[in-house]
Amino acid sequence: MRDKIEVRGLAGLKDRLVSSEAVAEAVCAYAKETNRLNYDRRAQAESDHSALQKIKRTGASIIGSDREWALPAVEEGAEGRA
């Protein structure tokens, strides 16, 4: 009797927990979440790349402007010492 109940109970659990519909739904949800995460990752990478380019341009312009006013000051100082 116990064997019959056990087999019937396990069959019921198997049908309900691992039905083909449940597996298909889980696979679909997994694929959707993976796609969403990949999209978010690519969007963040593009945003980071844009921010880095902006920082590089700003840094280059700052360095360029520093050199424009710093070099004549150094040259004037050198002439003053001579």
PDB file of C-alpha atoms in Angstrom:
ATOM      1  CA  MET A   1       0.000   0.000   0.000  1.00  0.00           C
ATOM      2  CA  ARG A   2       2.786   2.429   0.958  1.00  0.00           C
ATOM      3  CA  ASP A   3       4.593   1.769  -2.337  1.00  0.00           C
ATOM      4  CA  LYS A   4       1.465   2.644  -4.335  1.00  0.00           C
ATOM      5  CA  ILE A   5       0.947   5.878  -2.398  1.00  0.00           C
ATOM      6  CA  GLU A   6       4.603   6.791  -2.758  1.00  0.00           C
ATOM      7  CA  VAL A   7       4.621   6.144  -6.512  1.00  0.00           C
ATOM      8  CA  ARG A   8       1.367   8.075  -6.955  1.00  0.00           C
ATOM      9  CA  GLY A   9       2.639  10.978  -4.824  1.00  0.00           C
ATOM     10  CA  LEU A  10       5.953  11.182  -6.648  1.00  0.00           C
ATOM     11  CA  ALA A  11       4.199  11.029 -10.022  1.00  0.00           C
ATOM     12  CA  GLY A  12       1.930  13.885  -8.955  1.00  0.00           C
ATOM     13  CA  LEU A  13       4.865  15.983  -7.794  1.00  0.00           C
ATOM     14  CA  LYS A  14       6.784  15.243 -10.963  1.00  0.00           C
ATOM     15  CA  ASP A  15       3.871  16.229 -13.181  1.00  0.00           C
ATOM     16  CA  ARG A  16       3.218  19.441 -11.280  1.00  0.00           C
ATOM     17  CA  LEU A  17       6.777  20.548 -10.600  1.00  0.00           C
ATOM     18  CA  VAL A  18       8.491  19.504 -13.806  1.00  0.00           C
ATOM     19  CA  SER A  19       5.804  19.711 -16.430  1.00  0.00           C
ATOM     20  CA  SER A  20       6.880  20.685 -19.911  1.00  0.00           C
ATOM     21  CA  GLU A  21       4.888  23.913 -19.564  1.00  0.00           C
ATOM     22  CA  ALA A  22       6.707  24.806 -16.346  1.00  0.00           C
ATOM     23  CA  VAL A  23      10.081  24.109 -17.942  1.00  0.00           C
ATOM     24  CA  ALA A  24       9.174  26.150 -21.029  1.00  0.00           C
ATOM     25  CA  GLU A  25       8.039  29.030 -18.826  1.00  0.00           C
ATOM     26  CA  ALA A  26      11.234  28.900 -16.766  1.00  0.00           C
ATOM     27  CA  VAL A  27      13.434  28.805 -19.881  1.00  0.00           C
ATOM     28  CA  CYS A  28      11.529  31.752 -21.375  1.00  0.00           C
ATOM     29  CA  ALA A  29      11.852  33.773 -18.159  1.00  0.00           C
ATOM     30  CA  TYR A  30      15.565  32.947 -17.982  1.00  0.00           C
ATOM     31  CA  ALA A  31      16.112  34.048 -21.586  1.00  0.00           C
ATOM     32  CA  LYS A  32      14.214  37.303 -21.018  1.00  0.00           C
ATOM     33  CA  GLU A  33      16.206  38.111 -17.887  1.00  0.00           C
ATOM     34  CA  THR A  34      19.506  37.252 -19.572  1.00  0.00           C
ATOM     35  CA  ASN A  35      18.619  39.490 -22.520  1.00  0.00           C
ATOM     36  CA  ARG A  36      17.631  42.332 -20.179  1.00  0.00           C
ATOM     37  CA  LEU A  37      20.875  42.038 -18.225  1.00  0.00           C
ATOM     38  CA  ASN A  38      22.935  41.970 -21.426  1.00  0.00           C
ATOM     39  CA  TYR A  39      21.100  45.056 -22.734  1.00  0.00           C
ATOM     40  CA  ASP A  40      21.698  46.868 -19.444  1.00  0.00           C
ATOM     41  CA  ARG A  41      25.368  45.875 -19.484  1.00  0.00           C
ATOM     42  CA  ARG A  42      25.844  47.141 -23.054  1.00  0.00           C
ATOM     43  CA  ALA A  43      24.000  50.380 -22.278  1.00  0.00           C
ATOM     44  CA  GLN A  44      26.168  50.948 -19.196  1.00  0.00           C
ATOM     45  CA  ALA A  45      29.328  50.229 -21.193  1.00  0.00           C
ATOM     46  CA  GLU A  46      28.301  52.769 -23.836  1.00  0.00           C
ATOM     47  CA  SER A  47      27.525  55.333 -21.140  1.00  0.00           C
ATOM     48  CA  ASP A  48      30.860  54.693 -19.438  1.00  0.00           C
ATOM     49  CA  HIS A  49      32.685  54.998 -22.759  1.00  0.00           C
ATOM     50  CA  SER A  50      30.994  58.329 -23.503  1.00  0.00           C
ATOM     51  CA  ALA A  51      31.832  59.641 -20.046  1.00  0.00           C
ATOM     52  CA  LEU A  52      35.451  58.561 -20.424  1.00  0.00           C
ATOM     53  CA  GLN A  53      35.739  60.300 -23.786  1.00  0.00           C
ATOM     54  CA  LYS A  54      34.317  63.490 -22.269  1.00  0.00           C
ATOM     55  CA  ILE A  55      36.814  63.293 -19.398  1.00  0.00           C
ATOM     56  CA  LYS A  56      39.680  62.771 -21.847  1.00  0.00           C
ATOM     57  CA  ARG A  57      38.591  65.771 -23.945  1.00  0.00           C
ATOM     58  CA  THR A  58      38.228  67.954 -20.864  1.00  0.00           C
ATOM     59  CA  GLY A  59      41.577  66.820 -19.511  1.00  0.00           C
ATOM     60  CA  ALA A  60      43.270  67.478 -22.841  1.00  0.00           C
ATOM     61  CA  SER A  61      41.806  70.971 -23.019  1.00  0.00           C
ATOM     62  CA  ILE A  62      42.883  71.701 -19.435  1.00  0.00           C
ATOM     63  CA  ILE A  63      46.387  70.433 -20.077  1.00  0.00           C
ATOM     64  CA  GLY A  64      46.512  72.381 -23.340  1.00  0.00           C
ATOM     65  CA  SER A  65      45.409  75.603 -21.645  1.00  0.00           C
ATOM     66  CA  ASP A  66      47.895  75.051 -18.807  1.00  0.00           C
ATOM     67  CA  ARG A  67      50.723  74.713 -21.276  1.00  0.00           C
ATOM     68  CA  GLU A  68      49.691  77.887 -23.111  1.00  0.00           C
ATOM     69  CA  TRP A  69      50.045  80.079 -20.029  1.00  0.00           C
ATOM     70  CA  ALA A  70      52.662  78.075 -18.169  1.00  0.00           C
ATOM     71  CA  LEU A  71      55.335  77.945 -20.856  1.00  0.00           C
ATOM     72  CA  PRO A  72      55.625  81.703 -21.393  1.00  0.00           C
ATOM     73  CA  ALA A  73      55.904  82.161 -17.627  1.00  0.00           C
ATOM     74  CA  VAL A  74      58.752  79.663 -17.485  1.00  0.00           C
ATOM     75  CA  GLU A  75      60.484  81.327 -20.406  1.00  0.00           C
ATOM     76  CA  GLU A  76      60.116  84.764 -18.792  1.00  0.00           C
ATOM     77  CA  GLY A  77      61.574  83.419 -15.567  1.00  0.00           C
ATOM     78  CA  ALA A  78      64.511  81.963 -17.421  1.00  0.00           C
ATOM     79  CA  GLU A  79      65.192  85.277 -19.151  1.00  0.00           C
ATOM     80  CA  GLY A  80      64.932  87.162 -15.881  1.00  0.00           C
ATOM     81  CA  ARG A  81      67.653  84.980 -14.351  1.00  0.00           C
ATOM     82  CA  ALA A  82      70.071  85.403 -17.211  1.00  0.00           C
TER      83      ALA A  82
END
